[in-house]
CSV table of C-alpha atoms in Angstrom, one decimal:
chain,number,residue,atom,x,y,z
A,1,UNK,CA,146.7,176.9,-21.2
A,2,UNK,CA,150.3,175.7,-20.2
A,3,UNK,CA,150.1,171.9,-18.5
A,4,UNK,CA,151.1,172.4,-15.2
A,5,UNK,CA,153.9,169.4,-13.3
A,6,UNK,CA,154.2,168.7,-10.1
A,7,UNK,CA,157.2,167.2,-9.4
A,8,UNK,CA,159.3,165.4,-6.7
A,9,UNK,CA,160.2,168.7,-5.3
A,10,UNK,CA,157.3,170.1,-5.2
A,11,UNK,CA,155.8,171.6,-1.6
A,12,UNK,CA,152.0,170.0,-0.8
A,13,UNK,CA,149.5,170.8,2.1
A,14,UNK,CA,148.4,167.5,3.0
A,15,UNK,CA,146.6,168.7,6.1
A,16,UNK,CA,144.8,172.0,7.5
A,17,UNK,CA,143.1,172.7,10.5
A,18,UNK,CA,142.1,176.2,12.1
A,19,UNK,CA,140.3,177.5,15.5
A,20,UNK,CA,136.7,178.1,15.6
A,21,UNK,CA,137.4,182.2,14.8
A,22,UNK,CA,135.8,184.4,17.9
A,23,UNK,CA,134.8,188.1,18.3
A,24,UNK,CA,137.3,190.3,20.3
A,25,UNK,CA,136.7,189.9,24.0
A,26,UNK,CA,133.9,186.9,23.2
A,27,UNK,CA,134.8,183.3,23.5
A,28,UNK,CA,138.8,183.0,23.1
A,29,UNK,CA,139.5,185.9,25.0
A,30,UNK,CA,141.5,184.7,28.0
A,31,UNK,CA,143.9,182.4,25.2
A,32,UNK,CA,147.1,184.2,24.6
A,33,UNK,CA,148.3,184.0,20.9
A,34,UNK,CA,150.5,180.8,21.6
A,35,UNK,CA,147.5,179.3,23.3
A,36,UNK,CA,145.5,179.6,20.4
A,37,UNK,CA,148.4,178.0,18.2
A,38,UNK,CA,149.4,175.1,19.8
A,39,UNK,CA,146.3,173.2,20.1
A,40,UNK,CA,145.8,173.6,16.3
A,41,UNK,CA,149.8,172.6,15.4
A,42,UNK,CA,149.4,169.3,16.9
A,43,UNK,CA,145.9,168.9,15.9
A,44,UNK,CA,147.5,169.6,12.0
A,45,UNK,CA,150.9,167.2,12.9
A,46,UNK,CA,148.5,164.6,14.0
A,47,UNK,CA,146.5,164.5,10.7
A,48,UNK,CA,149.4,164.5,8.6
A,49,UNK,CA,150.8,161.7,10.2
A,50,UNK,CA,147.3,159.8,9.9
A,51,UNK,CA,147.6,161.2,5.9
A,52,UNK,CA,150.8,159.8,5.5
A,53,UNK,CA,151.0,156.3,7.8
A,54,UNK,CA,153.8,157.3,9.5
A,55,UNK,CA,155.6,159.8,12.1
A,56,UNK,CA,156.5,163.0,10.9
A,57,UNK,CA,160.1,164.8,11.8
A,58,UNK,CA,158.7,168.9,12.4
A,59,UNK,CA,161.8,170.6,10.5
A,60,UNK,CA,160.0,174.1,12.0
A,61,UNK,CA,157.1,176.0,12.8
A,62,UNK,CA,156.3,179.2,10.2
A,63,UNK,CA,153.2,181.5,11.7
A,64,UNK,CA,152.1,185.1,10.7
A,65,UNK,CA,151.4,187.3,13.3
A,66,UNK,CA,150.5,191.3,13.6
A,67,UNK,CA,150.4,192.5,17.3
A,68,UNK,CA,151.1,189.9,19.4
A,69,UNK,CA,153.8,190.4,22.3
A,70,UNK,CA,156.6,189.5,20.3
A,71,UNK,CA,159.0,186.9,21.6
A,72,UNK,CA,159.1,184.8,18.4
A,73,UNK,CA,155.0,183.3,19.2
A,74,UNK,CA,156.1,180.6,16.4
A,75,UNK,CA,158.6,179.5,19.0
A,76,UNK,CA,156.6,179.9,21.6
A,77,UNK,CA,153.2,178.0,19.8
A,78,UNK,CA,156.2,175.1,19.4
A,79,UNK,CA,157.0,174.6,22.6
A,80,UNK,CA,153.6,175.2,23.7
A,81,UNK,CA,152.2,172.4,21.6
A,82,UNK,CA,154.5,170.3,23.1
A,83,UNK,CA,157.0,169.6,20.1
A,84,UNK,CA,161.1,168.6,20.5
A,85,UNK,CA,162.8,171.5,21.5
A,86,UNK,CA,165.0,171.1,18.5
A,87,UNK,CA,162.0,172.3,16.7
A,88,UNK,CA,162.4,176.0,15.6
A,89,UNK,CA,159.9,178.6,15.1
A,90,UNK,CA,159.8,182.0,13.0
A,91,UNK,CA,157.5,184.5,12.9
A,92,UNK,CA,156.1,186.6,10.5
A,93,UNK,CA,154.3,190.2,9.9
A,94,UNK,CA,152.7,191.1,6.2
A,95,UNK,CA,150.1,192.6,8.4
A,96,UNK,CA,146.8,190.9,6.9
A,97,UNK,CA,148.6,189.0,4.5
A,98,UNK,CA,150.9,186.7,6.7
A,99,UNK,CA,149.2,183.7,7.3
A,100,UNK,CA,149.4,183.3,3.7
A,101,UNK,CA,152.6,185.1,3.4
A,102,UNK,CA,154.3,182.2,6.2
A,103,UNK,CA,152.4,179.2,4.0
A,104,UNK,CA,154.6,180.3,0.9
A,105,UNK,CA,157.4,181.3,3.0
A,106,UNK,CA,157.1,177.1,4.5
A,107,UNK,CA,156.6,175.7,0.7
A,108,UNK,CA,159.5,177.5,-0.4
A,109,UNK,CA,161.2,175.7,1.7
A,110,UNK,CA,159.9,172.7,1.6
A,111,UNK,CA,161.1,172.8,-1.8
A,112,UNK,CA,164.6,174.7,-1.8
A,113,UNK,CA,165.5,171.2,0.9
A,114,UNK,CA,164.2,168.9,-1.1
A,115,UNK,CA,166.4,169.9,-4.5
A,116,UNK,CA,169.1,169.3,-1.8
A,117,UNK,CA,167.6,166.0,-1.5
A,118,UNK,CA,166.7,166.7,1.7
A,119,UNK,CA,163.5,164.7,1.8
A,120,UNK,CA,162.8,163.0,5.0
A,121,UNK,CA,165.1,162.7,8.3
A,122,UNK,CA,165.8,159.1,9.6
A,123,UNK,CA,163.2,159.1,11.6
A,124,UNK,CA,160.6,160.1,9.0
A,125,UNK,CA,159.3,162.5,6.4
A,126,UNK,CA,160.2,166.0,7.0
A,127,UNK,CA,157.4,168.4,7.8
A,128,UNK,CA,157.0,172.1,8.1
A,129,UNK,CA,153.6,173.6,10.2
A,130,UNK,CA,153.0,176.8,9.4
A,131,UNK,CA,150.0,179.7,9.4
A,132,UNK,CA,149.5,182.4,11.5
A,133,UNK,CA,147.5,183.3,14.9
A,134,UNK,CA,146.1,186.2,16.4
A,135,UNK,CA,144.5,186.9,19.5
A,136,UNK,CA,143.4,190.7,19.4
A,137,UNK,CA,142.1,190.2,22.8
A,138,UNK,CA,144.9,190.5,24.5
A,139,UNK,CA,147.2,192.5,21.9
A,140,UNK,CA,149.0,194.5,24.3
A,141,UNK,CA,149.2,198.7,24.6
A,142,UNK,CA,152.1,200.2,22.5
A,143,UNK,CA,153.6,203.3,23.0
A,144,UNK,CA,155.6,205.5,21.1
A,145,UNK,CA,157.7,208.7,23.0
A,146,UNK,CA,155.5,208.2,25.6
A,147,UNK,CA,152.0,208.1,23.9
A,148,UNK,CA,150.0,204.7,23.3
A,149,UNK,CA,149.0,204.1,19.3
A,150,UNK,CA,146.9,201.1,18.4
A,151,UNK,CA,149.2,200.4,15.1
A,152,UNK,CA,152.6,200.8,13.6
A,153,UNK,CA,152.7,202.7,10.6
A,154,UNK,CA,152.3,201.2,7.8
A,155,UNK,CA,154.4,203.9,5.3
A,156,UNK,CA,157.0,206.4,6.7
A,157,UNK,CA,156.6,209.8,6.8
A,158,UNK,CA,155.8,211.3,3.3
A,159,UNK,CA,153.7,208.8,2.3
A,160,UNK,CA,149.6,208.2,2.5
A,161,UNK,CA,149.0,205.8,6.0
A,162,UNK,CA,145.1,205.8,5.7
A,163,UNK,CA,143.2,203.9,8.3
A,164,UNK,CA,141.9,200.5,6.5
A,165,UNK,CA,138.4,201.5,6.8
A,166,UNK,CA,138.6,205.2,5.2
A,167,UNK,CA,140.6,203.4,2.8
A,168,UNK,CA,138.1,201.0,2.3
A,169,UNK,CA,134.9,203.7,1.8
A,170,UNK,CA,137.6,205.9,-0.2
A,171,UNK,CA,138.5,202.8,-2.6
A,172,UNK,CA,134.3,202.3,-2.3
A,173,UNK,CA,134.4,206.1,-4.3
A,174,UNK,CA,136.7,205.8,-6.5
A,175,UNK,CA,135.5,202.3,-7.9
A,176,UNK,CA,131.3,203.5,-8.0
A,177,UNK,CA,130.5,200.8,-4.9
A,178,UNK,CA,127.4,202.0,-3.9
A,179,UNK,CA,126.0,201.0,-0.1
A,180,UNK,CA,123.5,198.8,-1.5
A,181,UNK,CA,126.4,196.5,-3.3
A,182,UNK,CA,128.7,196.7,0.0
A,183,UNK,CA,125.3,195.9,2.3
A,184,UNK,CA,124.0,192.8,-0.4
A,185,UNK,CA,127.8,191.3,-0.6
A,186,UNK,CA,128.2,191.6,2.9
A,187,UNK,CA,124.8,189.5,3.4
A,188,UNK,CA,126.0,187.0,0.9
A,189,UNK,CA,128.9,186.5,2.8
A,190,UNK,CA,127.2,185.7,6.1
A,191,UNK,CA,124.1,183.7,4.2
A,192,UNK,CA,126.9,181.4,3.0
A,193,UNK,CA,128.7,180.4,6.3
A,194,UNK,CA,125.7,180.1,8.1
A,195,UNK,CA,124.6,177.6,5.3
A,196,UNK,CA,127.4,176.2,5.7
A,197,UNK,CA,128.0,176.1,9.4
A,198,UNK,CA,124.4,174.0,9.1
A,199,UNK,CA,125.4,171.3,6.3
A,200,UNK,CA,129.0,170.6,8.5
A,201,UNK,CA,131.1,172.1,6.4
A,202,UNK,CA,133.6,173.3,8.9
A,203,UNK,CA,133.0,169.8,10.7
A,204,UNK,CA,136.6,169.4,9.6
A,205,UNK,CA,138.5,172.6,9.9
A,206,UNK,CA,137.8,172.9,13.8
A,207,UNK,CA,139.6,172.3,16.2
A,208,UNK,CA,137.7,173.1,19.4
A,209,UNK,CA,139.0,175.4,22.0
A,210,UNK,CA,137.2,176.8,25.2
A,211,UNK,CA,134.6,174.7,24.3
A,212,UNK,CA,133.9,176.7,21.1
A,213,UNK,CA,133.6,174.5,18.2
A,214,UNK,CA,131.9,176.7,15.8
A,215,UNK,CA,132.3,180.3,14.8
A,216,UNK,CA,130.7,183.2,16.5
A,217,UNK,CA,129.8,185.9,14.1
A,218,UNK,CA,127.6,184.2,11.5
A,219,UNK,CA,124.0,185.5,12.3
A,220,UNK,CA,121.3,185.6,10.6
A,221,UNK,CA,119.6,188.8,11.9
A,222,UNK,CA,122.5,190.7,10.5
A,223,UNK,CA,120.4,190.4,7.4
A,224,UNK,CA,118.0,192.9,8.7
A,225,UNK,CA,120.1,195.6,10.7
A,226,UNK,CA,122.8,195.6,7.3
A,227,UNK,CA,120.4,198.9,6.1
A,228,UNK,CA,119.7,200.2,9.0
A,229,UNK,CA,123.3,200.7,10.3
A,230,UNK,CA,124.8,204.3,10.7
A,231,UNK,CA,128.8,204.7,8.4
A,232,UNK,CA,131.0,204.8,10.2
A,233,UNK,CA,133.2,207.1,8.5
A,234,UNK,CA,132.6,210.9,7.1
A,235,UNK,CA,131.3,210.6,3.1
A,236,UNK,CA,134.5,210.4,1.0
A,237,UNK,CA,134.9,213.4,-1.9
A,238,UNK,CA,132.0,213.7,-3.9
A,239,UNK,CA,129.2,211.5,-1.8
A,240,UNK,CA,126.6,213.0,0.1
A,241,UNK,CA,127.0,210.4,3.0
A,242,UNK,CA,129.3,207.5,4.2
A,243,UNK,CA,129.3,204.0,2.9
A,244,UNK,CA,131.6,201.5,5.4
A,245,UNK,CA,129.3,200.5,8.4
A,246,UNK,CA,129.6,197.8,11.0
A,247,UNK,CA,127.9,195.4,9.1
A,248,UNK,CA,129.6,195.3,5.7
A,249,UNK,CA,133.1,195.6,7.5
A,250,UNK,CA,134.8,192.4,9.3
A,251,UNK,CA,135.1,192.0,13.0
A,252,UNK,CA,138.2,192.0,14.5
A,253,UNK,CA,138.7,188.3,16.1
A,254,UNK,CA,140.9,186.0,17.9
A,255,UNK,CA,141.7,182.8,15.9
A,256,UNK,CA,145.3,180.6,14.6
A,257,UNK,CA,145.0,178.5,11.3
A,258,UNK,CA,147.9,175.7,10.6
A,259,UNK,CA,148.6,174.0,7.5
A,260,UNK,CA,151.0,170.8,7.2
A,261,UNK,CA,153.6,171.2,4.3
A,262,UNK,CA,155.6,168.3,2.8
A,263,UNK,CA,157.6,167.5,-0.3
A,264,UNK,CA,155.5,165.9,-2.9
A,265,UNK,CA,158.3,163.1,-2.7
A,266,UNK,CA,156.9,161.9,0.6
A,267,UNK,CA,153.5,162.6,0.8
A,268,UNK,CA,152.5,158.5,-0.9
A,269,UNK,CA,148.9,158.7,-1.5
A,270,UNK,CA,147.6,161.4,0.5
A,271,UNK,CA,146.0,163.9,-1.5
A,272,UNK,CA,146.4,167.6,-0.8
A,273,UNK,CA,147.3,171.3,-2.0
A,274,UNK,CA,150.5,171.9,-4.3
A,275,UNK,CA,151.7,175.5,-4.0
A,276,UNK,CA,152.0,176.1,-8.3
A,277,UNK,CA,152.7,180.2,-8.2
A,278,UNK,CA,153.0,182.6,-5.7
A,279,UNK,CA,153.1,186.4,-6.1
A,280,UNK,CA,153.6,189.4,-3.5
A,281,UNK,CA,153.2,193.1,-5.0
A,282,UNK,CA,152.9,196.6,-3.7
A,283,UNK,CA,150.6,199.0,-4.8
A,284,UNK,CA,149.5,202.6,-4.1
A,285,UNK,CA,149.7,203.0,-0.1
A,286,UNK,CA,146.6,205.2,-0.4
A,287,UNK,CA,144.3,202.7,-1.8
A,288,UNK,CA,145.9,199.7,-0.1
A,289,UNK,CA,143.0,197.1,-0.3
A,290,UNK,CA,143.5,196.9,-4.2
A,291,UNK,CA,146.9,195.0,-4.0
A,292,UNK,CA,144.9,191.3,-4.5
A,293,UNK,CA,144.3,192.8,-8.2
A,294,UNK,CA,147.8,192.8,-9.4
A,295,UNK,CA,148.9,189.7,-7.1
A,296,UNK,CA,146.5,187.4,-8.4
A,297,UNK,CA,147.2,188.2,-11.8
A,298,UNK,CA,150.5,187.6,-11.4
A,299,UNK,CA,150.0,184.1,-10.5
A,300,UNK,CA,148.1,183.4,-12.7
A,301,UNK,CA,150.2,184.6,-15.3
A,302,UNK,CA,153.3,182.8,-13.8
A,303,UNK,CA,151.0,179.5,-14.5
A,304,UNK,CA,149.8,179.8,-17.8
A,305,UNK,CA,146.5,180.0,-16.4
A,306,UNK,CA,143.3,182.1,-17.0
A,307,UNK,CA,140.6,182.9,-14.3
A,308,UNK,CA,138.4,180.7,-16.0
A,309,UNK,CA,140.8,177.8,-15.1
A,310,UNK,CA,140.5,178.4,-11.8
A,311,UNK,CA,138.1,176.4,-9.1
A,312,UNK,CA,137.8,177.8,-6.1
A,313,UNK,CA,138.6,181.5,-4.8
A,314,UNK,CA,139.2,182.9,-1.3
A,315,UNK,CA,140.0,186.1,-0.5
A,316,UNK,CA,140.3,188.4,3.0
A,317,UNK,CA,137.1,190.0,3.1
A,318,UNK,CA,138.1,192.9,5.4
A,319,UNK,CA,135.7,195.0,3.8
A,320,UNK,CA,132.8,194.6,1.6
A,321,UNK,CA,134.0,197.4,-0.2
A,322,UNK,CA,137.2,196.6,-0.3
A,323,UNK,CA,136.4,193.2,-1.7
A,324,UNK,CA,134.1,194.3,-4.4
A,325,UNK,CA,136.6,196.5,-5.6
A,326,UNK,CA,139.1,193.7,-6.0
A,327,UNK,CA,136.7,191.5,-7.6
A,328,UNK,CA,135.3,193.9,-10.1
A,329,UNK,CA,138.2,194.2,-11.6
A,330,UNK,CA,139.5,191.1,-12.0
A,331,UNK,CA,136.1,190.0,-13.5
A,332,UNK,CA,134.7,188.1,-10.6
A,333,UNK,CA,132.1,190.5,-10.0
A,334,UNK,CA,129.3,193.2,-11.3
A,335,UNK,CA,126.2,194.4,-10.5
A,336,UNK,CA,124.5,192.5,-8.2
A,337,UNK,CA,126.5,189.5,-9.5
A,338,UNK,CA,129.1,187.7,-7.6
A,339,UNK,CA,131.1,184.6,-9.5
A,340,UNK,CA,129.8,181.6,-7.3
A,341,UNK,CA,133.4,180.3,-6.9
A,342,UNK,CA,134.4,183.2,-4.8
A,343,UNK,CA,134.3,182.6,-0.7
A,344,UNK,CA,131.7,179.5,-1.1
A,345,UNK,CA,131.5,179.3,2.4
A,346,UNK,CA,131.8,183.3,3.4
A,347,UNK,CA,134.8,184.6,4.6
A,348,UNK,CA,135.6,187.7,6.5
A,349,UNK,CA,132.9,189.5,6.8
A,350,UNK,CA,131.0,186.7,8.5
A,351,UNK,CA,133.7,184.4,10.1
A,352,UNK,CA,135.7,187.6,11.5
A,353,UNK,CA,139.5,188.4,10.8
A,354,UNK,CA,141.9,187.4,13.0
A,355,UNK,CA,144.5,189.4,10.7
A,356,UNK,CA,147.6,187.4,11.1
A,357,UNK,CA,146.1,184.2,10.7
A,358,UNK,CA,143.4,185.3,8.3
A,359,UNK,CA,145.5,184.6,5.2
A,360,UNK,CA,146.0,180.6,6.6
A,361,UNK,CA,142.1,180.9,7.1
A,362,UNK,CA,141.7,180.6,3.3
A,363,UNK,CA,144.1,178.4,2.7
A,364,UNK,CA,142.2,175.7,5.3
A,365,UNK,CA,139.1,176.4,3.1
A,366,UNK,CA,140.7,175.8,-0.1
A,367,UNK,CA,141.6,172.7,1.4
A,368,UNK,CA,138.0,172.0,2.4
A,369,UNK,CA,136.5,173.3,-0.8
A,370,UNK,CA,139.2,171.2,-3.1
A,371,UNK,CA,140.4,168.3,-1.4
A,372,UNK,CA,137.8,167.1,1.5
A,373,UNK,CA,135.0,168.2,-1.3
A,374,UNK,CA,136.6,165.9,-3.6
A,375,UNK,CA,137.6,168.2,-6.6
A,376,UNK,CA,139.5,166.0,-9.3
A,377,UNK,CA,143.2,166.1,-9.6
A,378,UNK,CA,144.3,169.2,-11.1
A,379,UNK,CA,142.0,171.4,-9.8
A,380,UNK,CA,143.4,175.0,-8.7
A,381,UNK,CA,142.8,177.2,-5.9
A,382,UNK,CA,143.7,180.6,-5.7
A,383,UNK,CA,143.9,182.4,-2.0
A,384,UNK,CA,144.4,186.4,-1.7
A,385,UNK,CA,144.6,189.0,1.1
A,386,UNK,CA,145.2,192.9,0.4
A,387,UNK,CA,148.1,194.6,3.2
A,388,UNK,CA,148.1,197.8,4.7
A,389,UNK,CA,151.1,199.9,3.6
A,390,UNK,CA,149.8,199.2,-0.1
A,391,UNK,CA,150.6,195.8,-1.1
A,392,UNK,CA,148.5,192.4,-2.1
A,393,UNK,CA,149.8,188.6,-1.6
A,394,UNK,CA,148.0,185.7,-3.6
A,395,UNK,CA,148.7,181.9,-3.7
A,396,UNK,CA,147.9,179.1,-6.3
A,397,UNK,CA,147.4,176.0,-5.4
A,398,UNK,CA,146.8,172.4,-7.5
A,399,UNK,CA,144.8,169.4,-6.3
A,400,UNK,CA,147.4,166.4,-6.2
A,401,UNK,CA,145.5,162.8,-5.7
């Protein structure tokens, strides 16, 4: 295995905070997308600065958004949260991927200004917030010549633009995922948040809005309607009867995730997340939900690293098929087995998928799972999302202490 450096310029996640993550139309439906950011910005600024021992300079605000109303919501989330309005915002759309994808977008920086030497301001260490939000509640109608659509394409004309969850049962065929695997990984995932809702383990990822300070989809009588569900799809080529159903597919949520990115220069003792290799890679637009498979391989080549090396996994479970699929073959799965450093806590499929923030969703709970859990320096986390068109983004991350 190569030894892995972080250096001076090096970007690190000292702090990470998200929303409690709602149903569509439940709890955090009357909160615009900015609404849901803001609170959780300076609820992330605030920790960092507590991490740190000192007032933070925001150089900008990085958040990953899908259908929002536009208007540069980073911007918007800014101002909302009540930052300088010298601080600048961008937003960003790698569909389910761009929580993540505005993280690395954020460390990349982080580190390109601080080669520049570029560290802090005058007034303190220089700090970029970034993540992604989505309120699907109040996503607004689009319409194309004259006819509403309820998503862009993702591929232009010539190319295969499957819906995600025919994608997901088709992807089921092709890799032999049976219902029973989809139904059992699905109840996994919601087992595991609601053990871990119960022990506090999102005590300190929250950051309560509307009064909701924990997250609305974990239930435990999902356990018994998972076989008993209808698909909700026609059988794919070849089975006698669909495979995707309500229960081992995510629901689609409302819900913003922030992370707090400085240069390893600055940070003094506060521990945190060091980005180590990032990788973003398209792959066949007909099977999108494979792209983790290639991503997170990539990364960990970049790094020297095996799977084995590896601490803590969390990937976008949009789909229980999907995510099997993805695990399979990269080793973390088989059978009825499921490698017990893959979504600890659930993901997805329990918590719900806000997609544009979904990606920053992980990240929080790497942060959970590695730094407020106390993993030793040098641990690594890897966090992964598939994205419709055909494409998969994955992050590593090192413990710093």
């Amino acid at each position: 295995m190569t030894e892995l450096r972080v250096d001076q310029y090096s970007a690190v996640v000292i702090a990470a905070r998200r929303t409690a993550i709602s149903t569509r139309g439940m709890r955090l439906a009357r909160l615009g997308v900015e609404q849901l950011a803001a609170p959780v910005l300076r609820a992330c600024r605030a920790d960092a600065e507590r991490a740190i021992g000192s007032p933070v300079v925001i150089a900008d605000v990085v958040l990953g958004n899908c259908m929002g109303p536009g208007g540069n919501i980073a911007r918007r989330a800014a101002l909302g949260a009540g930052f300088d309005v010298s601080v600048p915002g961008v937003t960003i759309d790698t569909q389910c991927g761009s929580g993540l994808s505005a993280i690395i977008s954020a460390t990349d920086s982080i580190r390109a200004d601080s080669t520049r030497g570029n560290f802090s301001h005058g007034s303190g260490p220089r700090l970029i917030l970034a993540g992604g939000a989505e309120s699907a509640s109040t996503a607004p109608l689009r319409i194309a010549n004259g006819v509403p659509y309820a998503r862009a394409a993702f591929t232009p004309p010539g190319f295969p633009d499957p819906e995600m969850g025919p994608a997901a049962q088709d992807l089921a065929a092709a890799s032999g995922i049976d219902r029973c695997r989809q139904d059992a990984y699905a109840a996994r995932s919601h087992r595991r948040a609601l053990d871990q809702a119960r022990d506090g383990g999102f005590d300190d990822e929250i950051v309560a809005l509307e009064a909701l300070e924990h997250d609305d989809s974990p239930r435990r009588q999902i356990l018994a309607l998972l076989p008993r569900l209808a698909p909700l799809y026609p059988p794919a080529r070849g089975l006698s009867s669909g495979t995707v159903t309500a229960g081992n597919s995510c629901r689609i949520s409302d819900g913003a995730a922030v992370v707090a990115v400085v240069a390893n220069s600055v940070r003094g003792n506060a521990p945190g997340l060091a980005l180590v290799a990032h990788a973003t890679i398209g792959c066949d637009p007909a099977l999108p939900g494979i792209g983790p498979v290639a991503a997170v391989n990539r990364v960990c080549e970049l790094a020297g690293l095996r799977l084995d090396d590896v601490a803590a996994f969390e990937i976008v479970e949009a789909f229980a098929a999907q995510t099997l699929a993805v695990l399979d073959r990269l080793g973390l799965a088989g059978g009825d087995w499921v490698d017990p450093r893959v979504c600890t806590g659930g993901g997805a499929l329990a918590l719900g998928h806000p997609w544009g923030a979904s990606g920053a969703v992980s990240v929080v709970r790497l942060f959970t799972r590695l730094v407020h859990e106390n993993a030793p320096a040098g641990s690594f986390g890897i966090a992964t999302a598939a994205v419709g068109g055909g494409m998969g983004v994955a992050a590593l991350f090192e413990v710093v202490r």
